[in-house]
Coordinates of C-alpha atoms in Angstrom, one line a residue:
M1 CA -18.3 48.0 22.4
T2 CA -18.4 47.9 26.4
E3 CA -16.4 48.7 28.4
H4 CA -14.7 45.6 31.2
P5 CA -17.2 45.8 34.1
T6 CA -15.5 46.5 37.3
S7 CA -18.2 44.4 38.8
H8 CA -17.7 40.7 39.5
E9 CA -20.9 40.3 41.1
G10 CA -22.8 36.8 39.5
R11 CA -20.5 36.1 37.5
Q12 CA -19.4 32.1 36.3
P13 CA -16.8 30.8 37.2
L14 CA -13.9 30.6 33.5
A15 CA -13.7 26.8 33.0
A16 CA -17.0 26.5 33.5
R17 CA -19.0 22.7 32.6
P18 CA -21.8 23.7 30.3
Q19 CA -24.0 20.2 30.3
E20 CA -24.8 21.3 34.6
R21 CA -27.3 23.9 32.8
T22 CA -30.4 24.8 30.9
R23 CA -29.4 26.2 27.5
P24 CA -32.3 28.4 26.8
R25 CA -33.4 28.3 22.6
Q26 CA -31.8 30.9 21.4
Q27 CA -29.7 32.0 24.2
D28 CA -25.6 32.2 23.3
A29 CA -24.7 28.8 22.5
A30 CA -21.0 30.4 23.8
A31 CA -22.7 31.7 26.9
A32 CA -24.2 28.4 27.7
A33 CA -20.7 26.9 26.9
S34 CA -18.8 28.9 30.1
A35 CA -21.3 28.9 32.3
A36 CA -20.4 25.8 35.4
A37 CA -24.3 26.4 36.8
V38 CA -27.4 29.4 37.1
P39 CA -26.5 31.9 38.5
A40 CA -26.9 32.1 42.7
P41 CA -29.9 34.4 43.1
A42 CA -29.0 37.6 44.3
P43 CA -28.7 37.3 48.2
A44 CA -31.4 39.4 50.4
P45 CA -32.0 42.9 51.8
G46 CA -29.5 44.1 54.0
P47 CA -26.6 41.5 54.2
A48 CA -23.7 42.6 57.0
P49 CA -20.9 44.4 55.2
A50 CA -18.3 41.8 56.4
T51 CA -20.4 39.3 55.3
A52 CA -20.5 40.8 52.0
A53 CA -17.3 41.6 52.1
V54 CA -16.0 37.4 52.4
N55 CA -18.7 36.0 50.0
D56 CA -16.7 38.5 47.3
A57 CA -14.0 37.5 48.8
Q58 CA -14.4 33.9 47.8
A59 CA -15.8 34.5 44.4
A60 CA -12.9 36.0 43.4
T61 CA -10.6 32.7 44.8
R62 CA -13.3 30.5 43.0
R63 CA -12.8 32.2 39.3
E64 CA -9.1 33.2 40.7
G65 CA -8.8 29.1 40.9
D66 CA -11.2 28.0 37.3
R67 CA -8.3 30.1 35.5
L68 CA -5.9 28.5 36.3
R69 CA -6.8 24.9 36.1
F70 CA -8.2 26.0 32.5
V71 CA -4.6 27.3 31.5
G72 CA -3.2 23.9 33.0
A73 CA -5.7 22.3 31.0
A74 CA -5.3 24.2 27.8
T75 CA -1.7 24.1 28.3
R76 CA -0.9 20.5 28.3
R77 CA -3.9 20.3 25.0
I78 CA -1.9 23.0 23.3
A79 CA 1.5 20.7 24.1
R80 CA 0.2 17.0 22.8
G81 CA 0.5 18.1 19.7
I82 CA 3.1 17.5 17.5
D83 CA 2.9 18.9 14.6
L84 CA 1.8 22.3 13.4
D85 CA -2.1 21.3 12.9
E86 CA -2.5 19.6 16.0
I87 CA -0.9 22.2 18.3
V88 CA -3.2 25.3 15.7
L89 CA -6.0 22.8 17.0
G90 CA -5.9 22.6 20.6
L91 CA -5.9 26.6 21.4
C92 CA -8.9 26.8 19.5
R93 CA -11.0 23.6 21.5
A94 CA -8.9 24.3 24.3
S95 CA -10.4 28.0 24.2
V96 CA -14.0 27.0 22.8
P97 CA -16.6 27.7 24.5
T98 CA -14.7 27.4 28.3
F99 CA -12.6 31.3 27.0
S100 CA -14.3 32.6 23.8
D101 CA -16.9 32.1 21.7
A102 CA -15.4 32.3 18.7
I103 CA -10.9 32.0 17.9
L104 CA -9.6 32.9 14.4
V105 CA -5.2 32.0 14.3
Y106 CA -3.2 33.4 12.2
L107 CA 0.1 32.1 10.8
R108 CA 2.6 33.9 9.4
D109 CA 2.9 32.9 5.3
P110 CA 5.9 31.2 5.0
L111 CA 7.2 30.8 8.3
P112 CA 10.6 30.8 8.8
V113 CA 12.9 27.3 10.7
G114 CA 14.3 28.0 13.6
D115 CA 17.1 30.9 12.3
E116 CA 16.7 31.5 8.9
R117 CA 14.7 35.5 8.0
P118 CA 11.7 35.5 7.2
V119 CA 10.9 36.5 3.9
S120 CA 9.2 39.9 2.6
P121 CA 6.5 40.6 3.0
F122 CA 5.1 39.7 6.0
V123 CA 2.2 37.9 4.7
L124 CA -0.4 36.7 7.7
R125 CA -2.7 33.1 6.5
L126 CA -5.6 32.0 8.3
R127 CA -5.0 28.4 9.8
R128 CA -8.2 27.5 11.4
S129 CA -10.8 29.0 12.5
D130 CA -13.5 27.2 15.4
R131 CA -16.6 29.1 16.4
L132 CA -20.4 27.9 17.9
R133 CA -23.4 28.2 15.7
V134 CA -26.8 28.8 16.9
S135 CA -29.2 25.6 15.5
D136 CA -32.7 26.8 15.7
E137 CA -34.3 22.8 15.5
E138 CA -32.6 22.4 19.0
G139 CA -31.7 26.4 20.4
A140 CA -28.7 27.3 21.9
E141 CA -26.7 24.0 22.0
A142 CA -22.6 24.4 21.2
V143 CA -21.4 22.9 18.7
G144 CA -18.4 22.4 20.1
S145 CA -14.8 23.2 17.9
E146 CA -16.4 22.9 14.7
T147 CA -13.5 24.4 12.0
E148 CA -14.9 25.3 8.4
R149 CA -10.6 26.5 7.5
L150 CA -9.9 29.3 5.4
R151 CA -13.7 30.4 5.5
P152 CA -14.0 30.7 9.0
L153 CA -17.1 32.8 9.9
I154 CA -18.0 34.3 13.3
L155 CA -21.3 33.4 14.8
D156 CA -23.1 37.7 15.2
P157 CA -26.4 37.8 16.9
Q158 CA -28.7 38.1 14.2
A159 CA -27.1 34.9 13.1
D160 CA -25.4 37.6 10.1
L161 CA -22.2 35.2 9.3
M162 CA -19.1 38.2 9.1
P163 CA -15.8 35.9 7.1
A164 CA -12.8 36.7 7.5
A165 CA -9.4 37.6 5.4
E166 CA -8.1 34.7 3.9
L167 CA -4.2 36.5 4.0
C168 CA -3.3 39.9 4.7
E169 CA -0.7 41.9 4.2
V170 CA 1.4 43.2 7.0
R171 CA 2.8 46.9 6.9
P172 CA 5.7 47.6 8.9
D173 CA 4.3 51.4 9.5
G174 CA 0.7 50.3 10.9
A175 CA -1.6 49.5 13.1
L176 CA -0.9 45.7 13.3
A177 CA 2.3 45.8 12.9
E178 CA 2.9 48.2 16.4
V179 CA 0.8 45.4 17.9
L180 CA 2.3 43.0 16.7
R181 CA 5.5 44.6 18.3
G182 CA 4.2 45.0 21.7
V183 CA 3.8 41.1 22.3
R184 CA 1.8 41.8 24.4
P185 CA -2.4 40.9 24.0
V186 CA -5.4 44.4 24.3
F187 CA -8.5 44.4 24.3
G188 CA -10.5 44.5 20.5
D189 CA -12.6 47.4 22.4
S190 CA -8.6 49.4 22.9
A191 CA -7.5 52.3 19.4
A192 CA -4.5 49.7 18.8
A193 CA -7.0 46.8 18.1
R194 CA -9.7 49.3 16.9
A195 CA -7.5 50.1 14.6
A196 CA -5.6 46.9 13.9
L197 CA -8.4 44.4 13.7
P198 CA -10.5 46.1 10.4
E199 CA -6.3 45.6 8.7
L200 CA -6.3 41.8 10.4
L201 CA -9.8 40.9 9.1
G202 CA -10.1 43.0 6.4
P203 CA -11.0 45.9 4.2
G204 CA -13.7 47.4 5.8
R205 CA -14.7 44.8 8.3
S206 CA -14.3 44.3 12.7
V207 CA -15.7 42.5 14.9
P208 CA -19.5 42.8 14.9
T209 CA -21.7 45.2 17.4
G210 CA -21.6 44.2 20.7
H211 CA -18.9 41.8 21.0
R212 CA -15.9 41.6 22.6
A213 CA -12.8 40.2 21.2
I214 CA -8.6 40.6 23.2
L215 CA -6.3 40.4 19.6
A216 CA -3.2 38.4 21.3
P217 CA 0.2 38.4 19.0
L218 CA 2.0 35.1 18.6
R219 CA 5.4 34.7 19.0
G220 CA 8.4 32.8 19.4
R221 CA 11.6 32.2 19.8
R222 CA 12.9 34.6 17.9
R223 CA 9.7 37.2 16.6
V224 CA 6.6 37.3 15.5
I225 CA 4.7 34.4 13.8
G226 CA 0.6 34.7 13.8
A227 CA -1.6 36.6 15.8
A228 CA -5.0 35.1 16.8
V229 CA -7.9 37.0 17.9
F230 CA -10.8 35.2 20.4
V231 CA -13.8 36.6 20.9
R232 CA -17.5 36.6 23.5
G233 CA -20.8 36.9 22.3
I234 CA -23.2 39.4 24.0
E235 CA -24.5 37.9 25.9
R236 CA -21.5 36.5 27.9
T237 CA -19.5 38.8 29.9
A238 CA -16.8 41.2 28.9
F239 CA -13.2 40.1 29.3
E240 CA -11.8 41.7 32.2
A241 CA -8.2 42.2 33.0
S242 CA -6.9 38.7 34.5
D243 CA -8.5 37.4 31.4
L244 CA -5.3 39.0 29.2
L245 CA -2.5 37.6 31.4
V246 CA -4.8 33.9 30.0
A247 CA -4.1 34.9 26.2
A248 CA -1.6 35.7 26.2
Q249 CA 0.4 32.4 28.5
L250 CA -2.9 31.1 25.5
A251 CA -0.8 32.6 22.5
T252 CA 2.8 31.5 23.9
H253 CA 2.6 28.6 24.8
T254 CA 0.9 28.2 20.7
A255 CA 4.0 30.5 19.7
L256 CA 6.1 28.0 21.2
G257 CA 4.7 24.4 19.6
I258 CA 4.3 26.1 16.3
D259 CA 8.6 26.6 16.8
K260 CA 8.5 23.9 18.0
A261 CA 6.2 21.9 15.2
V262 CA 8.1 23.3 12.1
L263 CA 11.5 22.9 13.5
Y264 CA 10.3 18.9 13.6
G265 CA 8.7 18.9 10.8
R266 CA 12.5 20.0 8.8
E267 CA 14.0 17.7 10.9
A268 CA 12.0 15.3 9.1
Y269 CA 12.0 16.6 5.9
I270 CA 15.5 15.9 6.0
A271 CA 15.0 12.6 7.6
D272 CA 12.9 11.8 4.4
E273 CA 15.3 12.6 1.7
L274 CA 19.0 11.5 3.5
Q275 CA 16.3 8.6 4.0
R276 CA 15.0 8.0 0.4
T277 CA 19.4 8.7 -1.2
M278 CA 20.7 6.5 1.6
L279 CA 18.6 3.6 0.0
P280 CA 19.2 1.8 -3.7
D281 CA 16.5 3.8 -6.0
S282 CA 15.5 0.6 -7.8
L283 CA 17.4 -2.6 -7.6
P284 CA 19.3 -3.5 -10.1
Q285 CA 18.6 -6.8 -13.2
P286 CA 21.5 -8.9 -13.1
T287 CA 21.4 -12.1 -15.3
G288 CA 20.5 -14.7 -13.0
V289 CA 18.7 -13.9 -10.2
R290 CA 15.8 -11.6 -8.6
L291 CA 15.3 -9.5 -6.0
A292 CA 13.4 -7.8 -4.5
S293 CA 13.5 -5.1 -1.4
R294 CA 11.6 -4.0 1.5
Y295 CA 12.2 -1.0 4.3
L296 CA 9.8 -0.2 7.4
P297 CA 11.1 2.8 9.6
A298 CA 10.4 2.2 13.5
A299 CA 7.3 4.7 13.8
E300 CA 6.2 7.6 11.9
T301 CA 8.0 9.6 14.6
A302 CA 11.6 7.8 14.4
R303 CA 11.4 7.3 10.3
V304 CA 15.8 7.2 9.8
G305 CA 17.8 4.2 10.9
G306 CA 21.1 3.1 10.3
D307 CA 20.2 -0.4 8.1
W308 CA 20.6 -0.8 4.6
Y309 CA 20.0 -3.1 1.6
D310 CA 22.0 -3.5 -1.6
A311 CA 22.4 -5.5 -4.8
I312 CA 25.9 -4.7 -6.5
P313 CA 25.9 -6.1 -9.6
L314 CA 30.0 -7.4 -10.8
P315 CA 32.5 -9.3 -13.4
G316 CA 31.5 -12.2 -14.2
S317 CA 27.8 -12.4 -13.9
R318 CA 27.7 -11.9 -10.2
V319 CA 26.5 -10.1 -7.5
A320 CA 26.6 -8.7 -4.5
L321 CA 24.4 -8.6 -2.0
V322 CA 24.1 -6.5 1.5
V323 CA 22.8 -5.8 3.9
G324 CA 23.7 -4.0 7.3
D325 CA 22.9 -2.5 10.1
V326 CA 23.9 0.5 12.3
M327 CA 23.9 0.7 16.1
G328 CA 20.8 3.6 16.7
H329 CA 17.7 5.2 14.9
S330 CA 18.5 9.3 14.2
M331 CA 19.7 11.1 11.0
T332 CA 24.0 10.8 13.0
S333 CA 23.1 6.8 11.6
A334 CA 21.8 7.4 8.7
A335 CA 24.6 9.2 8.4
I336 CA 27.1 6.4 9.0
M337 CA 24.8 4.1 6.7
G338 CA 25.6 6.1 3.9
Q339 CA 29.0 6.1 4.4
L340 CA 29.6 2.3 5.2
R341 CA 27.4 1.5 1.9
T342 CA 29.8 3.7 0.0
T343 CA 32.4 2.1 1.2
A344 CA 30.5 -1.3 0.1
Q345 CA 29.9 0.0 -2.8
T346 CA 33.7 0.4 -3.9
L347 CA 35.2 -2.6 -1.9
A348 CA 33.3 -4.1 -4.6
Q349 CA 34.3 -2.9 -6.9
L350 CA 37.2 -3.7 -6.1
D351 CA 36.1 -7.6 -6.2
L352 CA 37.9 -8.6 -2.9
P353 CA 36.4 -11.6 -1.1
P354 CA 33.5 -10.9 1.1
Q355 CA 35.5 -11.3 4.7
E356 CA 38.1 -8.6 2.9
V357 CA 34.8 -6.1 2.7
L358 CA 34.3 -7.4 5.4
H359 CA 37.8 -6.3 6.7
H360 CA 37.3 -2.6 5.1
L361 CA 34.3 -1.0 6.0
D362 CA 36.0 -2.5 10.2
E363 CA 38.5 -0.4 8.8
Q364 CA 35.9 2.4 7.6
A365 CA 34.2 2.3 10.9
Q366 CA 37.1 3.1 13.3
R367 CA 38.0 5.4 10.9
L368 CA 34.5 7.2 11.9
G369 CA 34.9 7.4 15.2
S370 CA 35.0 4.1 18.7
D371 CA 31.6 3.8 19.1
R372 CA 30.6 4.2 15.3
M373 CA 29.5 -0.4 15.8
A374 CA 26.9 -2.0 12.5
T375 CA 26.0 -6.0 11.9
C376 CA 26.7 -5.7 8.1
L377 CA 26.4 -9.2 5.8
Y378 CA 27.6 -9.4 2.4
A379 CA 27.1 -12.0 -0.2
V380 CA 28.9 -12.9 -3.7
Y381 CA 26.7 -15.0 -5.8
D382 CA 27.3 -17.1 -9.5
P383 CA 24.6 -17.7 -11.8
V384 CA 27.3 -20.4 -13.3
A385 CA 29.0 -22.1 -10.5
H386 CA 25.8 -22.1 -8.3
R387 CA 27.5 -20.8 -5.7
I388 CA 27.5 -18.4 -2.6
T389 CA 30.1 -17.1 -0.9
V390 CA 28.6 -15.5 1.8
A391 CA 30.4 -13.9 5.8
N392 CA 29.3 -12.5 8.1
A393 CA 29.8 -9.2 11.0
G394 CA 27.4 -10.2 13.2
H395 CA 24.3 -10.4 11.5
P396 CA 21.5 -12.6 11.9
P397 CA 21.8 -15.5 9.5
P398 CA 20.6 -16.2 5.8
V399 CA 17.9 -18.0 5.8
L400 CA 17.4 -20.0 2.2
L401 CA 14.2 -21.5 0.8
H402 CA 14.9 -24.2 -1.7
L403 CA 12.0 -25.3 -4.4
G404 CA 10.4 -28.1 -2.2
G405 CA 9.6 -25.9 0.4
R406 CA 12.1 -26.4 2.5
A407 CA 13.3 -23.5 4.6
E408 CA 17.3 -23.3 6.2
V409 CA 18.5 -20.8 8.2
L410 CA 22.2 -21.7 7.0
R411 CA 25.0 -21.6 9.7
V412 CA 27.4 -18.7 8.5
P413 CA 29.9 -17.7 11.5
A414 CA 29.0 -14.5 13.3
G415 CA 31.5 -12.9 13.9
A416 CA 32.3 -9.7 15.1
P417 CA 30.5 -6.4 14.4
I418 CA 31.9 -3.6 12.6
G419 CA 33.6 -1.1 14.8
V420 CA 35.5 -3.3 17.2
G421 CA 38.7 -3.4 15.5
G422 CA 41.1 -6.4 15.4
V423 CA 38.7 -8.6 14.4
D424 CA 39.2 -11.7 11.3
F425 CA 35.8 -12.4 8.9
E426 CA 35.6 -15.7 7.7
A427 CA 33.6 -15.9 5.5
V428 CA 31.9 -19.7 3.4
E429 CA 31.1 -21.1 0.6
L430 CA 27.4 -22.7 -0.3
D431 CA 25.4 -24.5 -3.2
A432 CA 22.6 -21.5 -4.5
P433 CA 20.8 -24.3 -6.6
A434 CA 18.6 -23.0 -8.8
G435 CA 14.7 -22.3 -8.0
A436 CA 15.6 -21.7 -4.4
T437 CA 15.0 -17.9 -2.3
L438 CA 17.9 -16.4 -0.2
L439 CA 16.8 -14.1 2.4
L440 CA 18.5 -11.8 3.9
Y441 CA 17.4 -9.4 6.5
T442 CA 18.3 -7.2 10.1
D443 CA 17.0 -7.8 13.0
G444 CA 13.9 -5.6 13.8
L445 CA 12.0 -8.0 11.6
V446 CA 13.0 -11.5 14.0
E447 CA 13.2 -9.1 17.2
S448 CA 11.1 -7.4 19.3
R449 CA 10.5 -6.4 23.5
L450 CA 7.8 -9.7 23.4
R451 CA 10.3 -12.2 21.5
D452 CA 14.3 -12.6 21.3
V453 CA 16.2 -12.6 18.2
W454 CA 16.5 -17.0 17.6
T455 CA 12.9 -17.6 18.1
G456 CA 12.4 -15.1 15.8
I457 CA 14.8 -16.7 13.1
E458 CA 12.7 -20.3 13.8
Q459 CA 9.2 -18.1 13.6
L460 CA 11.0 -16.6 9.7
R461 CA 12.0 -19.9 8.7
E462 CA 8.4 -22.1 9.9
R463 CA 6.6 -18.5 7.6
L464 CA 9.2 -18.4 4.5
A465 CA 8.1 -22.4 4.7
A466 CA 4.3 -22.3 5.5
T467 CA 4.3 -19.7 3.0
A468 CA 6.2 -22.4 -0.2
Q469 CA 3.6 -24.4 0.4
L470 CA 1.1 -23.4 -0.7
T471 CA 2.4 -22.4 -4.6
G472 CA 3.3 -26.4 -4.6
P473 CA 6.6 -27.9 -4.3
D474 CA 8.0 -27.2 -8.3
H475 CA 7.4 -23.8 -8.5
S476 CA 9.5 -21.0 -5.9
P477 CA 6.2 -18.7 -4.6
P478 CA 6.3 -14.7 -6.7
L479 CA 9.0 -13.2 -4.4
E480 CA 7.3 -9.8 -4.3
A481 CA 3.9 -12.1 -2.4
L482 CA 6.0 -13.3 -0.4
C483 CA 8.1 -10.4 1.6
D484 CA 4.6 -9.2 1.5
D485 CA 3.8 -12.0 3.6
V486 CA 6.6 -12.2 5.6
L487 CA 6.0 -8.6 6.6
D488 CA 2.4 -9.7 7.7
M489 CA 4.4 -11.7 10.5
L490 CA 4.9 -8.9 12.4
G491 CA 3.1 -8.0 16.0
P492 CA 1.2 -5.4 17.1
G493 CA 4.3 -4.6 18.8
D494 CA 7.2 -6.0 16.5
R495 CA 8.2 -2.2 15.7
D496 CA 10.3 -2.0 18.0
D497 CA 12.8 -1.2 15.4
D498 CA 13.9 -0.8 11.8
I499 CA 13.3 -3.4 8.9
A500 CA 15.3 -3.8 6.0
L501 CA 14.6 -6.6 4.3
L502 CA 16.0 -8.9 0.7
A503 CA 15.3 -11.6 -1.3
A504 CA 17.0 -12.8 -3.5
R505 CA 15.2 -15.6 -6.2
F506 CA 18.2 -17.0 -7.7
D507 CA 17.8 -19.1 -10.9
G508 CA 21.5 -19.5 -12.6
I509 CA 23.3 -19.5 -15.8
A510 CA 23.1 -23.7 -17.4
P511 CA 26.7 -24.5 -18.1
S512 CA 25.4 -25.2 -21.8
D513 CA 24.8 -21.7 -22.0
V514 CA 27.6 -20.8 -21.0
A515 CA 32.0 -21.1 -23.2
Y516 CA 35.5 -20.3 -21.5
W517 CA 38.3 -20.5 -22.4
Y518 CA 41.6 -19.5 -22.0
L519 CA 43.8 -18.1 -24.8
E520 CA 48.3 -17.7 -24.2
P521 CA 49.2 -14.0 -24.1
E522 CA 50.6 -14.0 -28.2
D523 CA 49.4 -13.1 -31.6
A524 CA 48.1 -15.7 -32.4
A525 CA 45.1 -15.7 -29.7
P526 CA 43.4 -12.3 -31.8
G527 CA 42.8 -15.5 -33.8
R528 CA 42.0 -18.7 -32.0
A529 CA 39.1 -16.3 -30.4
R530 CA 37.2 -15.9 -33.8
R531 CA 37.8 -19.0 -34.3
L532 CA 36.6 -19.8 -30.4
A533 CA 33.4 -17.9 -30.5
R534 CA 32.4 -18.5 -34.1
R535 CA 32.3 -22.2 -33.4
A536 CA 29.6 -20.9 -30.4
L537 CA 28.2 -19.7 -31.5
S538 CA 27.1 -21.8 -34.0
R539 CA 26.2 -23.7 -31.5
W540 CA 24.2 -21.9 -29.7
G541 CA 21.7 -20.5 -33.1
L542 CA 23.0 -17.3 -33.7
D543 CA 25.3 -17.4 -36.7
D544 CA 23.3 -13.8 -37.3
L545 CA 25.2 -12.2 -34.9
A546 CA 28.9 -14.7 -35.8
D547 CA 30.3 -11.8 -38.1
E548 CA 29.6 -8.2 -35.6
V549 CA 31.6 -11.1 -32.1
E550 CA 34.1 -12.2 -34.3
L551 CA 35.7 -8.5 -35.0
L552 CA 34.0 -7.5 -31.2
V553 CA 36.2 -10.5 -29.6
S554 CA 38.9 -9.8 -32.0
E555 CA 39.6 -5.7 -31.1
V556 CA 39.0 -6.7 -27.1
V557 CA 41.7 -9.6 -27.0
T558 CA 43.9 -7.6 -29.0
N559 CA 44.4 -5.5 -26.3
A560 CA 44.2 -7.4 -23.6
V561 CA 47.0 -9.2 -25.1
R562 CA 49.1 -6.5 -25.3
Y563 CA 49.4 -5.7 -21.9
A564 CA 49.3 -9.3 -21.0
E565 CA 52.4 -11.1 -19.2
R566 CA 49.6 -14.4 -18.6
P567 CA 47.0 -16.3 -19.5
V568 CA 44.2 -14.1 -20.8
T569 CA 40.4 -15.6 -20.2
L570 CA 36.8 -15.4 -22.7
R571 CA 34.2 -15.5 -21.6
L572 CA 30.8 -16.8 -23.7
L573 CA 26.6 -16.4 -22.3
R574 CA 23.6 -17.2 -23.4
T575 CA 21.3 -15.4 -21.8
D576 CA 18.6 -12.9 -22.8
V577 CA 21.8 -11.4 -24.7
L578 CA 24.8 -12.3 -25.5
R579 CA 27.6 -11.1 -23.0
C580 CA 31.8 -11.3 -24.2
E581 CA 34.0 -11.2 -21.4
V582 CA 37.9 -10.2 -21.7
G583 CA 39.8 -10.6 -18.5
D584 CA 44.0 -9.7 -18.8
D585 CA 46.2 -9.3 -15.6
S586 CA 46.8 -5.7 -16.5
P587 CA 45.2 -3.0 -14.3
Q588 CA 45.4 -0.4 -16.8
L589 CA 41.8 0.4 -17.4
P590 CA 41.2 1.0 -21.5
R591 CA 39.9 4.1 -22.5
Q592 CA 38.1 4.9 -25.4
R593 CA 40.0 7.9 -28.3
K594 CA 39.0 9.2 -31.3
A595 CA 41.9 7.9 -33.6
R596 CA 44.1 10.4 -36.7
E597 CA 43.1 9.4 -39.7
T598 CA 46.8 8.8 -40.0
D599 CA 47.6 6.4 -37.7
E600 CA 46.9 1.9 -37.7
G601 CA 45.3 1.4 -34.2
G602 CA 43.6 2.9 -31.6
R603 CA 39.3 2.5 -33.4
G604 CA 39.3 -1.2 -31.4
L605 CA 37.2 0.5 -28.7
F606 CA 35.3 3.0 -30.9
L607 CA 34.0 0.0 -32.7
V608 CA 33.2 -1.4 -29.7
N609 CA 31.0 1.0 -28.8
R610 CA 29.6 1.9 -32.0
L611 CA 28.4 -1.9 -32.3
A612 CA 27.9 -3.7 -28.5
R613 CA 24.2 -2.9 -26.8
R614 CA 26.8 -2.1 -23.6
W615 CA 29.8 -2.2 -22.6
G616 CA 32.0 -1.8 -19.4
A617 CA 36.0 -1.8 -17.8
T618 CA 36.0 -3.1 -14.2
R619 CA 39.0 -3.6 -11.8
L620 CA 40.0 -6.5 -9.8
S621 CA 41.5 -7.6 -7.5
T622 CA 44.5 -9.5 -10.1
G623 CA 43.6 -7.7 -13.1
K624 CA 40.3 -5.8 -15.1
V625 CA 37.9 -7.3 -17.3
V626 CA 36.4 -5.6 -20.4
W627 CA 32.7 -7.0 -21.8
F628 CA 30.3 -6.4 -23.9
E629 CA 27.0 -7.4 -24.7
M630 CA 25.4 -7.9 -27.7
G631 CA 21.4 -6.3 -28.7
A632 CA 19.5 -9.3 -30.3
R633 CA 18.3 -11.6 -28.6
P634 CA 19.3 -15.1 -29.2
T635 CA 17.0 -16.8 -32.2
A636 CA 17.9 -21.0 -31.1
A637 CA 19.2 -23.1 -29.2
L638 CA 20.7 -26.8 -29.6

């Protein structure tokens, strides 16, 4: 390789602008990219020694200024990258053609994250390469930063392109490991680099003859994570000592940026997983109501927020609809949201009134910390009564879209946010007519820096009414399409916050499909329950289910009467399945057990488990409900 010249006479500045000079047809493109102008003609012979010294000093000052400007611009370009590919691309685009004619960037595979111990063996994988290409049709022209991933090519003066290895295993006692441990960049013609480069590029491969190279280790905060090879062609001035400092600056900024990008990538992965686990994978399909939902993060760089939604089936075919918003956008907010959501699910299974659920959520938020604030709206829909009970804790009010197309903002007391403490919550009970759609949402849908919350709510109401007009007064708009149409109202400046959206279409259960009785806790109750159940099934045209239903109703009612002190409730619901619910005031849940041959009882739940499609028991604040469903669909109705 050519030794580094000691004279700088006639050398162009580092950060030159290629467009200011005329490029000859077969001239190396990399040399053209680094030239600022045609070199000035040699001075006339016989200048005074003092004048020559002044000219040399001025030229050196200009070159140093160009070098500093280049380093500043290059490091800014590298620092603009957020993910790994952007940072590596920034290094390549900054280096070629201004600093070198070609570059190879190797990174450790896999890249260690943070303080974790890197895996063995030490393997480097070619992440990216950029080079200049010679165009025979148009002469030597710099095609800036053309990339060929995993199949990198270095430009040879005779147009022979030499592939470099994709993978390189660094031997602990090899020459490459020694250079990487040294951290400092080295010239390609040094003894250490002459031994290390063939190991990096692959067996029998090296930098082409006449080319100049710099091998620069990439060291992050704690360890070497890769290497970069800068190459100049034979038509370009050789690297000099000051270029080692430039290569060191580029390598250092790139390595630190890669370290941060890897940490950010791991954090984004954790955030995505956390967000996925915090929100429901799918919505339930309770009787008498259809559900749809949407969730949008605030931005790609802030995927995790505190917004959540939930739909929780309750005893009696009811369903709890929940939407909430924890203040902030971080994994801490998401973690708090997860705890509040879990608490809400637990409280819902206790069948507490909505205002009591919010009261306990408020207490839980205070236990999590003094600054843990959230808003929440909790509603319970009863498809049998066609009513909905709503309690609010500082959340935007829901919007009810009626079947005829009228959109109504429900008048629900706002209440104080969760976490304030010492505040009473109030619940209101409203009509929920069949065919109506209830929309629960977080403030990200209606509030932004361009509009206040009440303006956004009014725009949402108008959007729902306009969408309903398209389907006519006798048909409700499709639920999924309605959610998409609502999100379409968002403008470019309206995505300041993440958005949770939950839509519920109320179908209800007709009174003719419900049979309800009270049974006194006495020995005659099971026999009366059998007769009532058979009578209802006959009225519904379900006589083929009568024998099995009678048997299961008798077993469940017998168990309830044994422990109840107040009247037992029996309810039959006819939907796509037949559902039977038996309630009593005893909080003790029944358990299925295997009866011995000598036992006279203990087989009731065994029969329920064998004959029913599904069954379960739910503890209530007033006792419990045991229910089962038959798998056959009703075949007739009167």
